[in-house]
Amino acid sequence: MSNNVFQSYGDVPTVRLLDAPRFTVINNELRGEGLTGLSLEGCDDARVENNRIVGTSRAVAMGAYGGVFVYTHLPGYLGRGVVVQGNTIMGYAFSIHQDAWRDATSGALVSNNIVATLRARALPGYTGVFTDNFSDAARTVRVDPVLY
């Protein structure tokens, strides 16, 4: 999926992908007021690159999921190997939220994004990597994930 503009209204994700291995989301603009901009549920080896994902103040107030929400879905669809890089994500309670509740060995890579906040469920043995994420385009303020 590339070079599109998506707009959502209400409490739904702007884009929701379910059990879609190796899916790519590249060079899109997502705008929404719900809990989530892009929901990747059980999407092993997905790539999310160079997107602009913007929520509203309503999305921030709603809370927990995020601009990009990477989630373990079912056995066999664990969301392993997801790469989220080069995106600008603002207007959500968590810009990127990885919830690897079923499998800590996700191997997710979250790098080189412009974000306000990052969040990850870091169970024992967690293998996700968050690196070189900043809150400004000048890359002066580094953003590290809140682990829970």
Tab-separated table of C-alpha atoms in Angstrom:
chain	number	residue	atom	x	y	z
A	1	MET	CA	0.000	0.000	0.000
A	2	SER	CA	1.659	3.216	-1.056
A	3	ASN	CA	1.007	6.826	-2.012
A	4	ASN	CA	-2.514	7.092	-0.550
A	5	VAL	CA	-4.373	9.450	1.779
A	6	PHE	CA	-6.710	7.904	4.374
A	7	GLN	CA	-9.114	9.761	6.677
A	8	SER	CA	-11.156	8.197	9.465
A	9	TYR	CA	-13.906	9.487	11.730
A	10	GLY	CA	-15.153	8.017	14.982
A	11	ASP	CA	-13.576	5.329	17.135
A	12	VAL	CA	-12.108	3.123	14.403
A	13	PRO	CA	-8.486	2.778	13.243
A	14	THR	CA	-7.714	4.775	10.128
A	15	VAL	CA	-6.181	1.600	8.624
A	16	ARG	CA	-6.382	-1.853	10.231
A	17	LEU	CA	-4.346	-4.799	8.935
A	18	LEU	CA	-5.092	-8.212	10.386
A	19	ASP	CA	-2.798	-11.255	9.930
A	20	ALA	CA	-1.171	-9.766	6.811
A	21	PRO	CA	2.438	-11.006	6.688
A	22	ARG	CA	5.038	-9.006	4.721
A	23	PHE	CA	2.553	-6.187	4.081
A	24	THR	CA	4.138	-2.809	3.300
A	25	VAL	CA	2.748	0.621	4.152
A	26	ILE	CA	4.955	3.191	2.422
A	27	ASN	CA	4.588	6.931	1.629
A	28	ASN	CA	1.000	7.349	2.824
A	29	GLU	CA	-0.816	9.977	4.837
A	30	LEU	CA	-3.210	8.744	7.528
A	31	ARG	CA	-5.474	11.163	9.417
A	32	GLY	CA	-7.872	10.087	12.114
A	33	GLU	CA	-9.648	10.867	15.324
A	34	GLY	CA	-9.917	7.334	16.743
A	35	LEU	CA	-7.607	5.363	19.020
A	36	THR	CA	-5.269	4.225	16.249
A	37	GLY	CA	-3.852	5.510	12.989
A	38	LEU	CA	-2.407	2.235	11.679
A	39	SER	CA	-3.139	-1.030	13.466
A	40	LEU	CA	-0.876	-3.962	12.568
A	41	GLU	CA	-2.337	-7.027	14.257
A	42	GLY	CA	-0.363	-10.212	13.700
A	43	CYS	CA	1.437	-8.826	10.644
A	44	ASP	CA	4.782	-10.642	10.658
A	45	ASP	CA	7.597	-8.944	8.728
A	46	ALA	CA	5.461	-5.899	7.849
A	47	ARG	CA	7.196	-2.650	6.889
A	48	VAL	CA	5.881	0.818	7.747
A	49	GLU	CA	8.095	3.440	6.132
A	50	ASN	CA	8.015	7.147	5.284
A	51	ASN	CA	4.394	7.766	6.256
A	52	ARG	CA	2.788	10.798	7.862
A	53	ILE	CA	0.286	9.695	10.514
A	54	VAL	CA	-1.650	12.417	12.318
A	55	GLY	CA	-4.304	12.114	15.002
A	56	THR	CA	-6.502	14.759	16.568
A	57	SER	CA	-6.800	15.995	20.124
A	58	ARG	CA	-9.676	13.504	20.444
A	59	ALA	CA	-7.259	10.661	19.618
A	60	VAL	CA	-4.860	11.826	22.348
A	61	ALA	CA	-7.647	11.962	24.916
A	62	MET	CA	-8.832	8.449	24.044
A	63	GLY	CA	-5.553	6.881	25.092
A	64	ALA	CA	-3.833	3.608	24.817
A	65	TYR	CA	-3.229	2.277	21.310
A	66	GLY	CA	-1.295	4.703	19.133
A	67	GLY	CA	-0.434	6.225	15.798
A	68	VAL	CA	1.125	2.888	14.859
A	69	PHE	CA	-0.041	-0.026	17.005
A	70	VAL	CA	1.924	-3.282	16.546
A	71	TYR	CA	0.057	-6.104	18.226
A	72	THR	CA	0.365	-9.851	18.656
A	73	HIS	CA	-2.826	-11.417	17.352
A	74	LEU	CA	-3.165	-15.213	17.289
A	75	PRO	CA	-0.737	-18.122	17.537
A	76	GLY	CA	1.040	-18.125	14.191
A	77	TYR	CA	0.430	-14.372	13.752
A	78	LEU	CA	2.703	-12.848	16.366
A	79	GLY	CA	3.751	-9.605	14.712
A	80	ARG	CA	7.413	-10.612	14.536
A	81	GLY	CA	10.001	-8.755	12.478
A	82	VAL	CA	7.964	-5.580	11.976
A	83	VAL	CA	9.983	-2.540	10.840
A	84	VAL	CA	8.666	0.978	11.545
A	85	GLN	CA	11.073	3.618	10.227
A	86	GLY	CA	11.250	7.056	8.689
A	87	ASN	CA	7.709	8.057	9.699
A	88	THR	CA	6.309	11.247	11.210
A	89	ILE	CA	3.643	10.373	13.771
A	90	MET	CA	1.892	12.979	15.920
A	91	GLY	CA	-1.419	13.524	17.678
A	92	TYR	CA	-1.783	10.218	19.531
A	93	ALA	CA	-1.278	9.348	23.196
A	94	PHE	CA	1.516	7.044	21.974
A	95	SER	CA	3.062	7.666	18.573
A	96	ILE	CA	4.203	4.038	18.288
A	97	HIS	CA	3.022	1.307	20.643
A	98	GLN	CA	4.245	-2.272	20.418
A	99	ASP	CA	2.241	-4.719	22.503
A	100	ALA	CA	3.999	-8.077	22.150
A	101	TRP	CA	1.987	-9.678	24.946
A	102	ARG	CA	2.036	-13.198	23.474
A	103	ASP	CA	5.691	-13.338	22.369
A	104	ALA	CA	8.535	-11.188	23.701
A	105	THR	CA	10.853	-12.239	20.852
A	106	SER	CA	9.216	-9.899	18.352
A	107	GLY	CA	12.435	-8.589	16.858
A	108	ALA	CA	10.617	-5.366	15.913
A	109	LEU	CA	12.759	-2.447	14.750
A	110	VAL	CA	11.476	1.077	15.433
A	111	SER	CA	13.984	3.606	14.132
A	112	ASN	CA	14.479	7.010	12.590
A	113	ASN	CA	10.948	8.267	13.284
A	114	ILE	CA	9.711	11.718	14.330
A	115	VAL	CA	7.405	10.988	17.275
A	116	ALA	CA	6.085	12.439	20.511
A	117	THR	CA	6.029	9.193	22.530
A	118	LEU	CA	6.927	5.505	22.275
A	119	ARG	CA	5.580	2.585	24.298
A	120	ALA	CA	6.385	-1.139	24.417
A	121	ARG	CA	5.365	-4.126	26.488
A	122	ALA	CA	8.786	-5.511	27.404
A	123	LEU	CA	8.250	-8.969	28.823
A	124	PRO	CA	11.310	-10.975	29.922
A	125	GLY	CA	13.365	-11.773	26.814
A	126	TYR	CA	11.988	-8.823	24.822
A	127	THR	CA	13.923	-8.400	21.558
A	128	GLY	CA	12.398	-5.253	20.067
A	129	VAL	CA	14.807	-2.411	19.221
A	130	PHE	CA	13.972	1.302	19.448
A	131	THR	CA	16.750	3.513	18.088
A	132	ASP	CA	17.274	7.014	16.687
A	133	ASN	CA	13.715	8.277	17.219
A	134	PHE	CA	13.329	12.018	17.789
A	135	SER	CA	10.617	14.526	18.637
A	136	ASP	CA	11.750	17.119	16.090
A	137	ALA	CA	12.885	17.158	12.472
A	138	ALA	CA	16.229	18.699	13.511
A	139	ARG	CA	16.850	15.524	15.551
A	140	THR	CA	17.862	17.339	18.707
A	141	VAL	CA	15.523	15.649	21.214
A	142	ARG	CA	15.731	11.858	21.385
A	143	VAL	CA	12.621	9.884	22.342
A	144	ASP	CA	13.032	6.558	24.155
A	145	PRO	CA	10.191	4.103	24.745
A	146	VAL	CA	8.233	3.811	27.955
A	147	LEU	CA	8.452	0.105	28.802
A	148	TYR	CA	5.743	-1.693	30.735
